[in-house]
Coordinates of C-alpha atoms and ligand atoms in Angstrom, one line a residue:
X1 CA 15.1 -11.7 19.8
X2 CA 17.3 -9.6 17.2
X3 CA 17.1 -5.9 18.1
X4 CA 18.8 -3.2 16.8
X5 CA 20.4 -0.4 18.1
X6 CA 21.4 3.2 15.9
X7 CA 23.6 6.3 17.5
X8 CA 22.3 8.5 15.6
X9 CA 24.2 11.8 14.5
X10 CA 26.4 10.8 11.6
X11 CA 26.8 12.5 8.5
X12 CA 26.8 9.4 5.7
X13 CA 29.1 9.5 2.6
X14 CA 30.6 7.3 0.1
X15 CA 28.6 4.6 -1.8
X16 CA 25.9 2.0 -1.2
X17 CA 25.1 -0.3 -4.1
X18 CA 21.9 -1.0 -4.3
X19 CA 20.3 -5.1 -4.3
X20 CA 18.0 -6.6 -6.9
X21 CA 14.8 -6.1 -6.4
X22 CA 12.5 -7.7 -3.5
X23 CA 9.2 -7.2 -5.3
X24 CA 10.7 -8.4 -9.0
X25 CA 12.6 -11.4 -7.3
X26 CA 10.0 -12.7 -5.7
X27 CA 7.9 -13.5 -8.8
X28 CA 10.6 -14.2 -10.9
X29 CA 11.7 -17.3 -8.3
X30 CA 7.7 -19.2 -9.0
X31 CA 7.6 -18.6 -11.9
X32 CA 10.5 -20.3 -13.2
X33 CA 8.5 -23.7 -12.4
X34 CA 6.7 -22.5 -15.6
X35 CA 9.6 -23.6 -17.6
X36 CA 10.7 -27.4 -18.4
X37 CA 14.0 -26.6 -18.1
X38 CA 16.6 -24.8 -16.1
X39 CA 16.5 -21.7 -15.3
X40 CA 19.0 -19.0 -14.0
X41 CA 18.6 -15.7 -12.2
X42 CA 21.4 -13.2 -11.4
X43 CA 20.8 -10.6 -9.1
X44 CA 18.4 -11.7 -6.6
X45 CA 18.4 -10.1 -3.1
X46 CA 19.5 -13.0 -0.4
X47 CA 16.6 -11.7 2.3
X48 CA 14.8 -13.7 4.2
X49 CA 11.4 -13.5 2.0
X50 CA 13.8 -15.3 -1.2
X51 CA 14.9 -18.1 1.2
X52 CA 11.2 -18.6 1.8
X53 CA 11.1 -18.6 -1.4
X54 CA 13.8 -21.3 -1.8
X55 CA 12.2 -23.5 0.7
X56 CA 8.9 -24.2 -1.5
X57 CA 10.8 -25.0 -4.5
X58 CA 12.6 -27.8 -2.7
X59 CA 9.3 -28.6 -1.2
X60 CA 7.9 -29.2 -4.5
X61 CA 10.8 -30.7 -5.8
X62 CA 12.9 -28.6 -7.8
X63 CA 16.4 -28.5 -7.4
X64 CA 17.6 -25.0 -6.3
X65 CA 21.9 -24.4 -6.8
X66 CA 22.9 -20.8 -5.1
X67 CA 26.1 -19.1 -6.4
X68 CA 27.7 -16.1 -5.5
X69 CA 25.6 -14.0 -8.4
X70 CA 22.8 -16.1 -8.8
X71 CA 20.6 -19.4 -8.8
X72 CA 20.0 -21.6 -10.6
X73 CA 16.2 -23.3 -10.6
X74 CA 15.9 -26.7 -12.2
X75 CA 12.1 -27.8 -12.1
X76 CA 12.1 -30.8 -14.4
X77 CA 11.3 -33.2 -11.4
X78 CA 8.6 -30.9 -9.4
X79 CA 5.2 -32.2 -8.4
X80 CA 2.4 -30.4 -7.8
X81 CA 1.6 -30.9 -4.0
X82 CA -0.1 -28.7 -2.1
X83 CA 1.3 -25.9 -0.3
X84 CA 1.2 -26.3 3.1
X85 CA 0.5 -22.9 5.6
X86 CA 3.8 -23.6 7.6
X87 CA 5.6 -22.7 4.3
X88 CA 2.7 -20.3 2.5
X89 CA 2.4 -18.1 5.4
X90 CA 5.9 -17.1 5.2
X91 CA 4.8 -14.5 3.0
X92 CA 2.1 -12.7 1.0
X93 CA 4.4 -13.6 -2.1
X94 CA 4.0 -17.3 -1.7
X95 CA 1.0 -16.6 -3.9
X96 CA 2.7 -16.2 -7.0
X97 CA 3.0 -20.6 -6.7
X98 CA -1.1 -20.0 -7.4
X99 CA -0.5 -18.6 -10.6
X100 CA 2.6 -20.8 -12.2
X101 CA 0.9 -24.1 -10.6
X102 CA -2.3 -23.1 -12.2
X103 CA -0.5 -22.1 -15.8
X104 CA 1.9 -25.4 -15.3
X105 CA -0.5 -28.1 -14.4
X106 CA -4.5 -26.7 -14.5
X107 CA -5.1 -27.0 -10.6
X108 CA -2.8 -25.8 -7.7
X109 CA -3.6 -26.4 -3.4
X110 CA -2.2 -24.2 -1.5
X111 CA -3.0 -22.5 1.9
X112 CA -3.8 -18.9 2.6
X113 CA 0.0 -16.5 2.0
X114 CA 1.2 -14.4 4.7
X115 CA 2.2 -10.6 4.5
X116 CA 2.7 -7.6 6.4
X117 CA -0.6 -6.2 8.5
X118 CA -1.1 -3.0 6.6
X119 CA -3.9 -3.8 5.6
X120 CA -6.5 -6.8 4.3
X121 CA -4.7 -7.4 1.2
X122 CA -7.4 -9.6 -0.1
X123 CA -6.7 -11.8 -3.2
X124 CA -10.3 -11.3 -4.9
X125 CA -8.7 -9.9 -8.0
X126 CA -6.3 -12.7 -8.6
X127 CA -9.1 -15.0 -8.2
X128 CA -11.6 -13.4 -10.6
X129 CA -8.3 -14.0 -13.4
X130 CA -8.1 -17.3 -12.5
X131 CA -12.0 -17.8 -12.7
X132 CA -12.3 -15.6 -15.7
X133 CA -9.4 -18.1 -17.3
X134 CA -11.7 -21.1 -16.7
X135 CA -10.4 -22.5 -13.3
X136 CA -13.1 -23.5 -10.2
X137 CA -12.3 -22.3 -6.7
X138 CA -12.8 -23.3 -3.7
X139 CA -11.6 -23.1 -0.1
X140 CA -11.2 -25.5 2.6
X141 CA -9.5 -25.4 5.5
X142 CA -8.1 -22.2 5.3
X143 CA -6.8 -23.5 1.7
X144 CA -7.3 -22.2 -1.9
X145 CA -8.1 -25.1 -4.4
X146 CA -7.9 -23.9 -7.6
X147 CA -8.8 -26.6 -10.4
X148 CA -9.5 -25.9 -14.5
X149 CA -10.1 -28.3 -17.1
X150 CA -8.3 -26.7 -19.6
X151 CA -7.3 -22.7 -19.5
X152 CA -8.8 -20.6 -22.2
X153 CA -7.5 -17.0 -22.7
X154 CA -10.0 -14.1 -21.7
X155 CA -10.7 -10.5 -21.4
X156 CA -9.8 -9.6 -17.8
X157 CA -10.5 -6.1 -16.1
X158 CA -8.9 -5.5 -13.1
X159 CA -11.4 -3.4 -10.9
X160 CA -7.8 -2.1 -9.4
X161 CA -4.4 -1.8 -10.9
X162 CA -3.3 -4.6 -8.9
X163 CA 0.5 -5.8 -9.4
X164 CA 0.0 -9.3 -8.1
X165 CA -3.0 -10.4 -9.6
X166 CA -1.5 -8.7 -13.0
X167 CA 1.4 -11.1 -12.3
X168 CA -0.2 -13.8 -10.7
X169 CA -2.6 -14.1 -14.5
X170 CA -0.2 -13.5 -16.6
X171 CA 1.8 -16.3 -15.2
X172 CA -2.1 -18.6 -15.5
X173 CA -2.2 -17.3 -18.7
X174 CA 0.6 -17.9 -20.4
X175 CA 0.3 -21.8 -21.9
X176 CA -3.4 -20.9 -21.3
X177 CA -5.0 -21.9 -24.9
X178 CA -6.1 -18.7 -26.7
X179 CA -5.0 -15.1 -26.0
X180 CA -5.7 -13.5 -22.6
X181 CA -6.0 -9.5 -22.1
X182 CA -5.6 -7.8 -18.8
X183 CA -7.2 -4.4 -18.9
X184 CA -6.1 -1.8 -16.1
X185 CA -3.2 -3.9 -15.6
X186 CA -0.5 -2.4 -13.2
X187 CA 2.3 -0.9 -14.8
X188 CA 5.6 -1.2 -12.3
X189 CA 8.6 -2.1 -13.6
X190 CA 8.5 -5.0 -11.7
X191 CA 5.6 -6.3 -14.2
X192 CA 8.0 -5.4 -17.0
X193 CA 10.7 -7.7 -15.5
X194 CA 8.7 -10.5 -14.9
X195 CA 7.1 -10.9 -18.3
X196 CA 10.6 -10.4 -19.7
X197 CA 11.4 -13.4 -18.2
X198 CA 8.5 -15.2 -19.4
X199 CA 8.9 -14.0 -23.0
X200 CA 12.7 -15.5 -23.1
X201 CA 11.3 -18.3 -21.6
X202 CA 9.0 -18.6 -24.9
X203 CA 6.1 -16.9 -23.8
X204 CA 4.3 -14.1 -26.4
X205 CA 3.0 -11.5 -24.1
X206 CA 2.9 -7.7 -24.8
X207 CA 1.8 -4.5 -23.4
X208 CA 3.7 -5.4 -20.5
X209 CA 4.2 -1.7 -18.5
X210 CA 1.1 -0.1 -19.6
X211 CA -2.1 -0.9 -18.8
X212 CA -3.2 -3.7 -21.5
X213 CA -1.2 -6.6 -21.0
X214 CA -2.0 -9.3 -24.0
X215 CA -0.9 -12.8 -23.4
X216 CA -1.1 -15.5 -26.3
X217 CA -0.7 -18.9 -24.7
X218 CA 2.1 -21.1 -25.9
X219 CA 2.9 -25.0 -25.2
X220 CA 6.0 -25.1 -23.3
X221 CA 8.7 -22.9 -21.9
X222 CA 11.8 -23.5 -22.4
X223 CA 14.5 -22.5 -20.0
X224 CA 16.9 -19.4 -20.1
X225 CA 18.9 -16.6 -18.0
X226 CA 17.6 -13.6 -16.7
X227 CA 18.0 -10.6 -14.5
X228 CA 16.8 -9.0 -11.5
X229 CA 16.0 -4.9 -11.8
X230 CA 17.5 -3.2 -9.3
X231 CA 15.4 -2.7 -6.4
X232 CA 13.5 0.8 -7.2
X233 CA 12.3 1.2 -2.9
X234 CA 15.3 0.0 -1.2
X235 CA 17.2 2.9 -3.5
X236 CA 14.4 5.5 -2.9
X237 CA 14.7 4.5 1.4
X238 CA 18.9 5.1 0.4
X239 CA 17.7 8.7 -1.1
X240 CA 15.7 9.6 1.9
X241 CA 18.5 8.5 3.8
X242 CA 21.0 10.9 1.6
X243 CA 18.1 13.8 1.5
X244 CA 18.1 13.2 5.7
X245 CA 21.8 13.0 6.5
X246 CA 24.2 12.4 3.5
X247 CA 27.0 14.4 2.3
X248 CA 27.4 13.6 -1.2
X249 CA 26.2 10.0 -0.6
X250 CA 26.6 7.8 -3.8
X251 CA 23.8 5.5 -4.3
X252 CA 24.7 2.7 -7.2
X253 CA 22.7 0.5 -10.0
X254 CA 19.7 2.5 -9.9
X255 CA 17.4 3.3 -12.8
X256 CA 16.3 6.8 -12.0
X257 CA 13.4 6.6 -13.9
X258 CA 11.9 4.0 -11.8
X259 CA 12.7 6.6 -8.7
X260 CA 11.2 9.6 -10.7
X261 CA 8.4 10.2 -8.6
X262 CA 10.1 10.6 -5.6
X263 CA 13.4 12.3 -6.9
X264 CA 10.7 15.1 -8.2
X265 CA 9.5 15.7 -4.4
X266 CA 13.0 15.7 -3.1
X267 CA 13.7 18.5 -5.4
X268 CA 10.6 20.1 -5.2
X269 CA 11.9 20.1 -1.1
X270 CA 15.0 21.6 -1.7
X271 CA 17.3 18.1 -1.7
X272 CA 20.4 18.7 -4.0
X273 CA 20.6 15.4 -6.3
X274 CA 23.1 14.5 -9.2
X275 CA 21.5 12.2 -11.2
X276 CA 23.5 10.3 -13.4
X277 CA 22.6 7.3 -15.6
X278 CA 22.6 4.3 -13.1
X279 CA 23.4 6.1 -9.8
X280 CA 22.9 9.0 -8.2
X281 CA 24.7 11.5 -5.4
X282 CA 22.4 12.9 -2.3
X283 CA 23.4 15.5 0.1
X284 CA 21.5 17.2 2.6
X285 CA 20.2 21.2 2.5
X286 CA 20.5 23.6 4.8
X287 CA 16.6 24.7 4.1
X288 CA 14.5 22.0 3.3
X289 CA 10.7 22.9 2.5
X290 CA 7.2 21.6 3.3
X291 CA 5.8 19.6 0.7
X292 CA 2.4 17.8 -0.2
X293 CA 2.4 14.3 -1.8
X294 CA -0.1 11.4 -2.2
X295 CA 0.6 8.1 -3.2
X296 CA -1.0 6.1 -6.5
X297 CA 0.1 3.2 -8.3
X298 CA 3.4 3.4 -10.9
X299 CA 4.7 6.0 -12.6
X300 CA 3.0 8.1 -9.4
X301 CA 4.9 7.9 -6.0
X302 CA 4.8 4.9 -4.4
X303 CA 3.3 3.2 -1.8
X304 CA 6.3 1.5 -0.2
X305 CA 8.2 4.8 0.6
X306 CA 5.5 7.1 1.9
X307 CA 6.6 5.9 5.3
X308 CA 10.6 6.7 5.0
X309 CA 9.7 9.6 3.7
X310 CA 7.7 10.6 6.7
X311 CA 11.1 10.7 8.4
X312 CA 12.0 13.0 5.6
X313 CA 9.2 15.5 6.1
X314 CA 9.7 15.8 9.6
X315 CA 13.2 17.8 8.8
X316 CA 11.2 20.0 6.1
X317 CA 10.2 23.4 7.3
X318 CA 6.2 23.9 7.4
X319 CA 3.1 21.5 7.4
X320 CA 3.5 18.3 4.7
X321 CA 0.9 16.3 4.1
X322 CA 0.9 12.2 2.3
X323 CA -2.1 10.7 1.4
X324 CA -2.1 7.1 1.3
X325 CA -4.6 5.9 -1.4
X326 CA -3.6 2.5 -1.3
X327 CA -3.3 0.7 1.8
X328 CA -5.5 1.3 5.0
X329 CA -3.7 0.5 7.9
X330 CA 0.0 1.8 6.3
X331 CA 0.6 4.6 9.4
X332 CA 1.6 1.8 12.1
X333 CA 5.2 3.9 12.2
X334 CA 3.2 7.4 12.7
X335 CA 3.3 6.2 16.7
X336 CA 6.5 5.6 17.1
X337 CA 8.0 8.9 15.4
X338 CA 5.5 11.1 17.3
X339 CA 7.4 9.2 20.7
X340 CA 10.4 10.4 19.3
X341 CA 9.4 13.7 19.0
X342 CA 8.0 14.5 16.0
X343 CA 5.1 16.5 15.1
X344 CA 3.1 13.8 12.9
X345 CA -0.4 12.9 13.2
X346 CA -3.2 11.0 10.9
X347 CA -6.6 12.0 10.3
X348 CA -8.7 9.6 7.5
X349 CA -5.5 8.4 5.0
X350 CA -3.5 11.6 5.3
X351 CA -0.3 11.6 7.6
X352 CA 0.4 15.7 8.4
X353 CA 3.7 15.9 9.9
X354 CA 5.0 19.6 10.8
X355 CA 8.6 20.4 11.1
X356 CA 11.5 21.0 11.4
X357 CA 11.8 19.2 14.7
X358 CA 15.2 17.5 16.5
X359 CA 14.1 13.7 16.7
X360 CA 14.9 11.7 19.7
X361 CA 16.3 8.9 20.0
X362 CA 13.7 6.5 21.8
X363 CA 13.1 2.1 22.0
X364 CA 10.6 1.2 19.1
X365 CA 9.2 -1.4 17.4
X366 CA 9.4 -2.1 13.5
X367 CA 5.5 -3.2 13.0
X368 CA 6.2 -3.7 9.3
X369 CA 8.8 -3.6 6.0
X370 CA 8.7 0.0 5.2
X371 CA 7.7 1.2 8.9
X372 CA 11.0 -0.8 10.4
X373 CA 13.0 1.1 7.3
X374 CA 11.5 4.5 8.6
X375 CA 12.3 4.3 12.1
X376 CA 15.8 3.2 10.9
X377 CA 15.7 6.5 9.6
X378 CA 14.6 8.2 12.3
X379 CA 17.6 6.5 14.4
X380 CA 19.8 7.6 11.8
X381 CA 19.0 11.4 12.4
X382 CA 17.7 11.3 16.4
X383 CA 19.6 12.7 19.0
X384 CA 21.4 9.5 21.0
X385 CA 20.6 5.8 20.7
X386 CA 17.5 4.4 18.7
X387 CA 16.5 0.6 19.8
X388 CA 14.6 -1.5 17.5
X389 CA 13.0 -4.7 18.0
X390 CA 11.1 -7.0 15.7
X391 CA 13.7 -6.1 13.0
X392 CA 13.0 -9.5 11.4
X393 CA 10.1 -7.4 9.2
X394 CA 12.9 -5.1 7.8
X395 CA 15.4 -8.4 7.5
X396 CA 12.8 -9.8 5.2
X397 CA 13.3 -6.9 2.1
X398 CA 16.7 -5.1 2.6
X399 CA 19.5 -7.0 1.8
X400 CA 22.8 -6.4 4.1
X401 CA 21.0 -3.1 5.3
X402 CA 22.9 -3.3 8.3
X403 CA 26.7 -3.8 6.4
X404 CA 25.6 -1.6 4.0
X405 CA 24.7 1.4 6.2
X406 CA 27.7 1.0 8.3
X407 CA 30.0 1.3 5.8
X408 CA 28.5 4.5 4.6
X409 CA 29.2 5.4 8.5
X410 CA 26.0 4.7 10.2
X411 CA 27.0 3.7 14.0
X412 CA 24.6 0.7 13.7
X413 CA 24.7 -2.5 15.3
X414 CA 22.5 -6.2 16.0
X415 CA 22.0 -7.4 18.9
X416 CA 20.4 -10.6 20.4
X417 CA 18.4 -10.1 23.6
Ligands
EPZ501 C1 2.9 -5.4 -4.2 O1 1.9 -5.9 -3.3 C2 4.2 -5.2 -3.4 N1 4.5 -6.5 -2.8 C3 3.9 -4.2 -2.2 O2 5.1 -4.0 -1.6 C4 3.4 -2.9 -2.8 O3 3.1 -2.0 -1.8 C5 2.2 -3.2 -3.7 O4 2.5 -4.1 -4.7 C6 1.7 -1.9 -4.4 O5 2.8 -1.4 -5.2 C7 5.1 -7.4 -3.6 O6 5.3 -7.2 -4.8 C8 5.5 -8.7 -3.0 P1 -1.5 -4.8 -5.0 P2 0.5 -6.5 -3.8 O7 -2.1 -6.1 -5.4 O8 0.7 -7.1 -5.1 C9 -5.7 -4.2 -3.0 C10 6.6 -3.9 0.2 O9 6.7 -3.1 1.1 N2 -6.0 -5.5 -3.7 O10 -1.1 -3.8 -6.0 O11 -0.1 -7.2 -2.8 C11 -4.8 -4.4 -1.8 O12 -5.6 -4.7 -0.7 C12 5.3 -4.5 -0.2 O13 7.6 -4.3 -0.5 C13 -7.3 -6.0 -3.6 O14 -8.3 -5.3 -3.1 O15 -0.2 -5.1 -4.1 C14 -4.1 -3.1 -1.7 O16 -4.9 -2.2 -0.9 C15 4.1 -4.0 0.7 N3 -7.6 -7.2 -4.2 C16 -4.0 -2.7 -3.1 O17 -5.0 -3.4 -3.9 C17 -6.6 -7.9 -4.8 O18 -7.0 -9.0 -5.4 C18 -2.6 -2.9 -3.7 O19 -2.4 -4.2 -3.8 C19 -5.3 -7.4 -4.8 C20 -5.0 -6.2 -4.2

């Protein structure tokens, strides 16, 4: 088992370039099936959840070429077999291959996906698109079949702003015949960046990034280059770490836009930040303040850092409070920081964590992505040396976290046990 271990203490400078993003990547990689020709990528993250990724393309029978800045996905000789659970359940992701099956062929097999436990993460939303499109589903043995005689375009309200089933019907939708609207579709930029793809693909679909998506179905895709965003969480869990213990820390290819929610609470706190146009320079304060936040979907701040910044808050003077509005079972790190001595606790969906308090360094377990990247935090900043096991979870969306922090000057290391 890979564990890591963190002497915590350092002060981190210089720069840290941030990765394309994990959540863009992973939709952009099925649904490059959708095209009848080749298709390259630059940018994308090598992590675990892209290899996975990887591994069902060559299952289905599309070549897949790796070079040093990006791949290349040729899917002229894919078939449309069924997905089997040893290669679905590799991630929550593995569902986009519902959605660019469906659009490619009419029907798609494929077991249940995986995904982190932080909550039921149900798929009824993607499935009402689908329906709403004209498919038939059914389930059998823990399997989704997923069958349409032809694809018409339709007027689609999602109940929630969703961002996988607003990907997962665009990519149904888009050689659906007819026009297809999404209504309360999500807006993150990782939306944006998939339909971009689609559109130079061929595809007509606007709207993308607000909250009426409109998709007019087209014949074929053709194939075409395109680029991964820079990952908008792994730079925000590299501005907590520059807000916790950075002098001057330069964090690289960023949009700080996409960051804007939480660079407004790190200010509001009392972090120093220089924000420039693609990166941005973190140092620590002496005096950092209590704050309140609560996370919603894009622009507002998001989900995926509320547990790094936990970390954050527990260095801020006075009573902060997060609520989480969008997963239920998203405190699984609250345990494992309280161990280390913080003063954090959870009542309903609000984490109130009072501060500032001297963390300890203590052996913990990385339950999930963004709990793993919090209690690397926490090692960063605790008095003595932090072990972490199950660090596979935080292997799966940070690309070279562990080169990456040590040459900021982390004293961070792997370990097999
Ligand atoms: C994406 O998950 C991200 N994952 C998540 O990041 C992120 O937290 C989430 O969007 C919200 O921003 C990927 O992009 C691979 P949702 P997704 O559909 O698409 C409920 C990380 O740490 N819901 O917006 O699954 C669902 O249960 C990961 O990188 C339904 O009820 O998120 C959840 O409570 C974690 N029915 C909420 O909506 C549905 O059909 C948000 O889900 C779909 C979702």
């Amino acid at each position: 088992m890979k564990i890591l271990e963190i002497e915590g203490g350092n002060t981190l400078s210089g720069t840290v370039r941030v990765s394309g993003s994990k959540n863009s990547a992973v939709a952009l990689i099925p649904a490059a099936i959708l095209s009848d020709e080749e298709v390259t990528i630059c940018n994308v993250p090598e992590i675990t959840d892209t290899k996975a990724l990887y591994e069902i393309l060559k299952y289905l029978g599309a070549d897949v070429t790796k070079n040093s800045e990006s791949i290349v996905i040729e899917p002229s000789h894919i078939e449309n077999k069924e997905i089997p659970a040893r290669l679905s359940k590799k991630l929550r992701a593995s569902y986009y291959f519902m959605g660019a099956l469906l659009g490619k062929y009419g029907s798609v097999k494929m077991c249940f996906p995986g995904g982190c436990s932080i909550g039921a993460r149900p798929i009824n939303l993607h499935l009402k698109g689908f329906e709403a499109l004209g498919a038939t589903i059914k389930e059998e043995d823990n399997c989704y079949i997923v069958e349409a005689k032809e694809l018409c375009g339709a007027n689609i309200y999602l109940d929630f702003a969703s961002v996988g089933a607003t990907i997962n019907i665009m990519l149904a939708a888009v050689k659906a015949k007819g026009t297809t609207v999404i209504d309360n579709a999500a807006k993150e930029p990782e939306i944006v960046n998939v339909a971009t793809l689609l559109n130079n693909m061929g595809a007509k679909i606007t709207g993308a990034g607000t909250s009426t998506i409109k998709i007019r179905g087209v014949s074929s895709l053709k194939g075409c280059f395109h680029e991964v965003i820079p990952d908008r969480i792994e730079a925000g869990t590299y501005i907590i770490i520059g807000a916790c213990c950075g002098d001057h820390l330069k964090i690289e290819n960023i949009i700080p836009e996409h960051v804007e929610s939480l660079t407004s609470k790190l200010q509001e706190a009392g972090v120093k930040l220089e924000i420039g146009t693609d990166s941005m320079i973190v140092t620590r304060a002496d005096h950092l303040k209590a704050i309140q936040v609560k996370t919603q979907t894009y622009p507002g701040f998001p989900t995926d850092l509320q547990q790094p910044l936990s970390v954050f808050l527990t260095q801020c003077q006075g009573k902060s409070k997060i609520e989480e509005t969008i997963y239920e079972n998203r405190f699984m790190h609250v345990p494992y920081l309280h161990q280390m001595g913080a003063d954090i606790r959870t009542k309903n969906q609000t984490v109130t964590i009072i501060g500032p308090t001297q963390l300890i360094a203590d052996e913990v377990v990385a339950t999930d992505l963004r709990a793993g990247a919090a209690l690397i935090i926490a090692g960063l900043i605790a008095r003595g040396k932090t072990q972490i096991t199950s660090v596979e979870h935080i292997l799966r969306g940070y690309e070279q976290i562990i080169e990456k922090l040590t040459s900021i000057g982390a004293n961070i290391k792997e370990r097999e046990i």
